[in-house]
Amino acid sequence: GQNIDQPTEMTATEGAIVQINCTYQTSGFNGLFWYQQHAGEAPTFLSYNVLDGLEEKGRFSSFLSRSKGYSYLLLKELQMKDSASYLCAVRWILTGGGNKLTFGTGTQLKVEL
Amino acid sequence: EAGVTQSPTHLIKTRGQQVTLRCSPISGHTSVYWYQQALGLGLQFLLWYDEGEERNRGNFPPRFSGRQFPNYSSELNVNALELEDSALYLCASSFRGVPTDTQYFGPGTRLTVL
């Protein structure tokens, strides 16, 4: 299978830091993406990891450990507008060639005052 | 640079009808992907087209079909609509010539089946 697990909901305070975890099955792994999706809108690309380590982009950072099948998205200096669903998506290599992107069900983040 | 565009924005149909959704990828992108996102559920992969060919298909019945045109735009057709087909249908495009092959999404078409 190609299961992706991430928490359903998280709540954090404005100005704080929050870490959203994602675990996946490692067989055939070929890259991990994080997307942000506000209610009723399309997902927006945030980050891409294919090698181990931390990728930093302003207030957002994403970490990957391929051996552990684990990633996290770190959001710093939280703002109210960061309230959204955060989707972890893993790309797998298909046995017949090509690849496939599978999305987790998303983590609904609520930022409170 | 224009992003992925989709039409129509909203659509209301009744059971048994047929619907066609349209998608135009980002200029230079050759791959188009279709996803279904039912209310409260995750994105479910429907179809992938690249260079005019269907490359992969998700676990959906044959009444979900599509095609990609020479200009890389795409259509998704759904026949014999059922109530559970009500969802946001998202199209994404990518350029497979780069390692990241990141998918960029359009605004979606909200389909309601009554």
CSV table of C-alpha atoms in Angstrom, one decimal:
chain,number,residue,atom,x,y,z
A,1,GLY,CA,0.0,0.0,0.0
A,2,GLN,CA,0.9,3.7,-0.1
A,3,ASN,CA,-0.5,4.9,3.2
A,4,ILE,CA,0.2,8.4,4.4
A,5,ASP,CA,-0.6,9.4,7.9
A,6,GLN,CA,-0.9,12.9,9.3
A,7,PRO,CA,-2.9,14.2,12.3
A,8,THR,CA,-6.4,15.3,11.5
A,9,GLU,CA,-6.5,18.5,13.4
A,10,MET,CA,-4.1,20.8,15.3
A,11,THR,CA,-4.6,24.1,17.1
A,12,ALA,CA,-1.9,26.7,17.8
A,13,THR,CA,-1.6,30.2,19.0
A,14,GLU,CA,-0.8,33.2,16.9
A,15,GLY,CA,2.9,34.0,16.9
A,16,ALA,CA,3.8,30.4,18.1
A,17,ILE,CA,5.5,27.6,16.2
A,18,VAL,CA,3.7,24.4,15.1
A,19,GLN,CA,5.1,21.2,13.6
A,20,ILE,CA,2.9,19.0,11.4
A,21,ASN,CA,4.1,15.4,11.1
A,22,CYS,CA,3.7,13.0,8.2
A,23,THR,CA,4.6,9.4,8.0
A,24,TYR,CA,4.6,7.2,4.9
A,25,GLN,CA,5.6,3.8,3.6
A,26,THR,CA,9.2,4.0,2.2
A,27,SER,CA,9.1,1.5,-0.6
A,28,GLY,CA,9.4,3.3,-4.0
A,29,PHE,CA,9.7,6.7,-2.4
A,30,ASN,CA,10.6,9.5,-4.9
A,31,GLY,CA,9.9,12.8,-3.2
A,32,LEU,CA,7.6,14.5,-0.7
A,33,PHE,CA,5.5,17.6,-1.1
A,34,TRP,CA,3.6,19.9,1.3
A,35,TYR,CA,0.6,21.9,0.1
A,36,GLN,CA,-1.6,24.4,1.9
A,37,GLN,CA,-5.3,24.4,1.2
A,38,HIS,CA,-7.7,27.0,2.4
A,39,ALA,CA,-11.3,26.0,2.7
A,40,GLY,CA,-13.0,25.9,-0.8
A,41,GLU,CA,-9.8,26.7,-2.6
A,42,ALA,CA,-7.2,24.7,-4.5
A,43,PRO,CA,-4.0,23.4,-2.8
A,44,THR,CA,-1.0,25.7,-3.1
A,45,PHE,CA,2.5,24.3,-3.3
A,46,LEU,CA,4.7,25.0,-0.2
A,47,SER,CA,7.7,22.7,-0.3
A,48,TYR,CA,9.5,19.7,-1.8
A,49,ASN,CA,11.9,17.3,-0.2
A,50,VAL,CA,13.7,14.4,-1.9
A,51,LEU,CA,16.9,14.2,0.2
A,52,ASP,CA,17.2,14.0,3.9
A,53,GLY,CA,17.4,17.2,5.8
A,54,LEU,CA,15.7,20.5,6.3
A,55,GLU,CA,14.5,22.9,3.6
A,56,GLU,CA,13.7,26.4,4.8
A,57,LYS,CA,11.5,28.9,3.0
A,58,GLY,CA,10.8,31.9,5.1
A,59,ARG,CA,8.4,31.1,7.9
A,60,PHE,CA,7.9,27.6,6.6
A,61,SER,CA,10.4,24.7,6.8
A,62,SER,CA,10.1,21.1,5.8
A,63,PHE,CA,12.2,18.1,7.0
A,64,LEU,CA,12.6,14.7,5.6
A,65,SER,CA,14.1,11.4,6.9
A,66,ARG,CA,13.8,8.8,4.1
A,67,SER,CA,15.0,5.9,6.3
A,68,LYS,CA,12.3,6.6,8.8
A,69,GLY,CA,9.5,7.4,6.3
A,70,TYR,CA,9.0,10.7,8.1
A,71,SER,CA,8.5,14.3,7.3
A,72,TYR,CA,7.4,17.4,9.1
A,73,LEU,CA,6.3,20.9,8.1
A,74,LEU,CA,7.3,23.6,10.6
A,75,LEU,CA,5.4,26.9,10.6
A,76,LYS,CA,7.0,29.7,12.6
A,77,GLU,CA,5.5,33.0,13.7
A,78,LEU,CA,2.0,31.8,13.1
A,79,GLN,CA,-0.5,34.2,11.6
A,80,MET,CA,-4.3,33.9,11.5
A,81,LYS,CA,-4.1,33.4,7.7
A,82,ASP,CA,-2.1,30.2,8.3
A,83,SER,CA,-5.4,28.6,9.4
A,84,ALA,CA,-5.8,26.0,6.6
A,85,SER,CA,-5.5,22.3,5.8
A,86,TYR,CA,-1.9,21.1,5.2
A,87,LEU,CA,-1.5,18.2,2.8
A,88,CYS,CA,1.4,15.8,2.8
A,89,ALA,CA,1.9,14.2,-0.6
A,90,VAL,CA,4.3,11.5,-1.5
A,91,ARG,CA,5.5,10.5,-5.0
A,92,TRP,CA,6.2,6.9,-5.6
A,93,ILE,CA,7.9,5.2,-8.5
A,94,LEU,CA,5.5,2.8,-10.2
A,95,THR,CA,6.8,-0.7,-11.0
A,96,GLY,CA,5.8,-0.3,-14.7
A,97,GLY,CA,7.5,3.1,-15.0
A,98,GLY,CA,6.4,6.6,-14.3
A,99,ASN,CA,5.4,7.8,-10.8
A,100,LYS,CA,2.3,8.5,-8.8
A,101,LEU,CA,1.5,11.2,-6.3
A,102,THR,CA,-0.6,10.2,-3.3
A,103,PHE,CA,-2.1,12.8,-0.9
A,104,GLY,CA,-2.7,12.4,2.8
A,105,THR,CA,-6.1,13.4,4.1
A,106,GLY,CA,-4.6,16.7,5.4
A,107,THR,CA,-4.1,18.3,8.8
A,108,GLN,CA,-6.6,21.1,9.6
A,109,LEU,CA,-4.6,23.8,11.5
A,110,LYS,CA,-6.5,26.3,13.5
A,111,VAL,CA,-4.6,29.4,14.6
A,112,GLU,CA,-6.1,31.2,17.6
A,113,LEU,CA,-5.4,34.5,19.2
B,1,GLU,CA,2.5,33.8,-16.1
B,2,ALA,CA,-1.0,32.4,-16.0
B,3,GLY,CA,-1.7,29.5,-13.7
B,4,VAL,CA,-3.9,26.5,-14.3
B,5,THR,CA,-7.4,27.4,-15.3
B,6,GLN,CA,-10.5,25.3,-15.0
B,7,SER,CA,-14.1,25.8,-16.2
B,8,PRO,CA,-16.8,25.9,-15.2
B,9,THR,CA,-16.4,27.1,-11.6
B,10,HIS,CA,-19.6,25.6,-10.4
B,11,LEU,CA,-22.0,23.1,-11.9
B,12,ILE,CA,-25.3,21.6,-10.8
B,13,LYS,CA,-26.5,18.4,-12.5
B,14,THR,CA,-29.0,15.6,-11.7
B,15,ARG,CA,-28.5,11.9,-11.4
B,16,GLY,CA,-27.9,10.1,-14.6
B,17,GLN,CA,-26.7,13.2,-16.5
B,18,GLN,CA,-23.3,13.6,-18.1
B,19,VAL,CA,-20.8,16.4,-17.4
B,20,THR,CA,-17.6,17.7,-19.0
B,21,LEU,CA,-15.0,19.6,-17.1
B,22,ARG,CA,-12.2,21.5,-18.7
B,23,CYS,CA,-8.6,22.4,-17.7
B,24,SER,CA,-5.8,24.4,-19.3
B,25,PRO,CA,-2.4,23.8,-17.9
B,26,ILE,CA,0.4,26.3,-17.2
B,27,SER,CA,2.1,27.2,-20.4
B,28,GLY,CA,4.9,24.8,-21.1
B,29,HIS,CA,3.5,22.0,-18.9
B,30,THR,CA,2.7,18.8,-20.7
B,31,SER,CA,1.2,16.7,-17.9
B,32,VAL,CA,-2.3,17.2,-16.6
B,33,TYR,CA,-3.7,15.4,-13.5
B,34,TRP,CA,-7.3,15.2,-12.3
B,35,TYR,CA,-8.3,14.7,-8.7
B,36,GLN,CA,-11.6,14.4,-6.9
B,37,GLN,CA,-12.0,15.9,-3.4
B,38,ALA,CA,-15.3,15.0,-1.8
B,39,LEU,CA,-16.4,17.1,1.2
B,40,GLY,CA,-14.2,16.2,4.2
B,41,LEU,CA,-12.1,13.7,2.3
B,42,GLY,CA,-8.6,13.9,0.9
B,43,LEU,CA,-7.7,14.3,-2.8
B,44,GLN,CA,-8.3,11.1,-4.7
B,45,PHE,CA,-6.3,10.6,-7.9
B,46,LEU,CA,-8.4,10.2,-11.0
B,47,LEU,CA,-6.3,10.4,-14.2
B,48,TRP,CA,-3.0,11.5,-15.5
B,49,TYR,CA,-2.4,12.6,-19.0
B,50,ASP,CA,1.0,13.4,-20.6
B,51,GLU,CA,1.8,14.3,-24.2
B,52,GLY,CA,-1.7,13.4,-25.2
B,53,GLU,CA,-1.7,9.9,-23.7
B,54,GLU,CA,-3.4,8.5,-20.6
B,55,ARG,CA,-0.5,7.4,-18.3
B,56,ASN,CA,-2.2,6.3,-15.2
B,57,ARG,CA,-5.6,5.9,-13.7
B,58,GLY,CA,-6.9,5.9,-10.1
B,59,ASN,CA,-9.5,3.5,-8.7
B,60,PHE,CA,-12.6,5.0,-10.3
B,61,PRO,CA,-15.2,3.3,-12.5
B,62,PRO,CA,-15.0,3.6,-16.3
B,63,ARG,CA,-17.7,6.3,-16.4
B,64,PHE,CA,-14.9,8.7,-15.4
B,65,SER,CA,-12.9,9.3,-18.5
B,66,GLY,CA,-11.0,12.1,-20.2
B,67,ARG,CA,-8.6,13.2,-22.8
B,68,GLN,CA,-5.8,15.6,-23.5
B,69,PHE,CA,-5.6,17.7,-26.6
B,70,PRO,CA,-2.5,18.6,-28.7
B,71,ASN,CA,-2.3,22.0,-26.9
B,72,TYR,CA,-2.1,20.0,-23.6
B,73,SER,CA,-5.5,21.2,-22.3
B,74,SER,CA,-7.7,18.4,-21.0
B,75,GLU,CA,-11.3,17.4,-20.4
B,76,LEU,CA,-12.7,15.2,-17.7
B,77,ASN,CA,-16.0,13.4,-18.6
B,78,VAL,CA,-18.3,11.8,-16.1
B,79,ASN,CA,-21.2,9.8,-17.4
B,80,ALA,CA,-24.3,8.5,-15.5
B,81,LEU,CA,-23.8,10.9,-12.6
B,82,GLU,CA,-24.4,9.6,-9.1
B,83,LEU,CA,-25.0,11.6,-6.0
B,84,GLU,CA,-21.6,10.6,-4.6
B,85,ASP,CA,-20.0,12.3,-7.5
B,86,SER,CA,-20.6,15.6,-5.8
B,87,ALA,CA,-17.2,17.0,-5.1
B,88,LEU,CA,-14.5,19.5,-6.0
B,89,TYR,CA,-12.7,18.4,-9.1
B,90,LEU,CA,-9.2,19.7,-9.2
B,91,CYS,CA,-6.9,19.8,-12.2
B,92,ALA,CA,-3.1,20.1,-11.8
B,93,SER,CA,-0.3,20.4,-14.3
B,94,SER,CA,3.4,19.8,-14.2
B,95,PHE,CA,6.5,20.0,-16.3
B,96,ARG,CA,8.2,16.5,-16.3
B,97,GLY,CA,11.4,17.9,-17.6
B,98,VAL,CA,12.6,19.0,-14.2
B,99,PRO,CA,13.4,16.6,-11.3
B,100,THR,CA,10.8,18.1,-8.9
B,101,ASP,CA,7.9,17.7,-11.3
B,102,THR,CA,5.8,19.7,-9.0
B,103,GLN,CA,2.1,19.7,-9.6
B,104,TYR,CA,0.3,23.1,-9.6
B,105,PHE,CA,-3.4,23.2,-9.1
B,106,GLY,CA,-6.2,25.1,-10.7
B,107,PRO,CA,-9.1,26.6,-8.7
B,108,GLY,CA,-11.3,23.6,-9.2
B,109,THR,CA,-14.8,22.9,-10.4
B,110,ARG,CA,-17.5,22.4,-7.7
B,111,LEU,CA,-19.9,19.7,-9.0
B,112,THR,CA,-23.2,19.2,-7.2
B,113,VAL,CA,-25.3,16.2,-8.2
B,114,LEU,CA,-29.0,16.4,-7.1
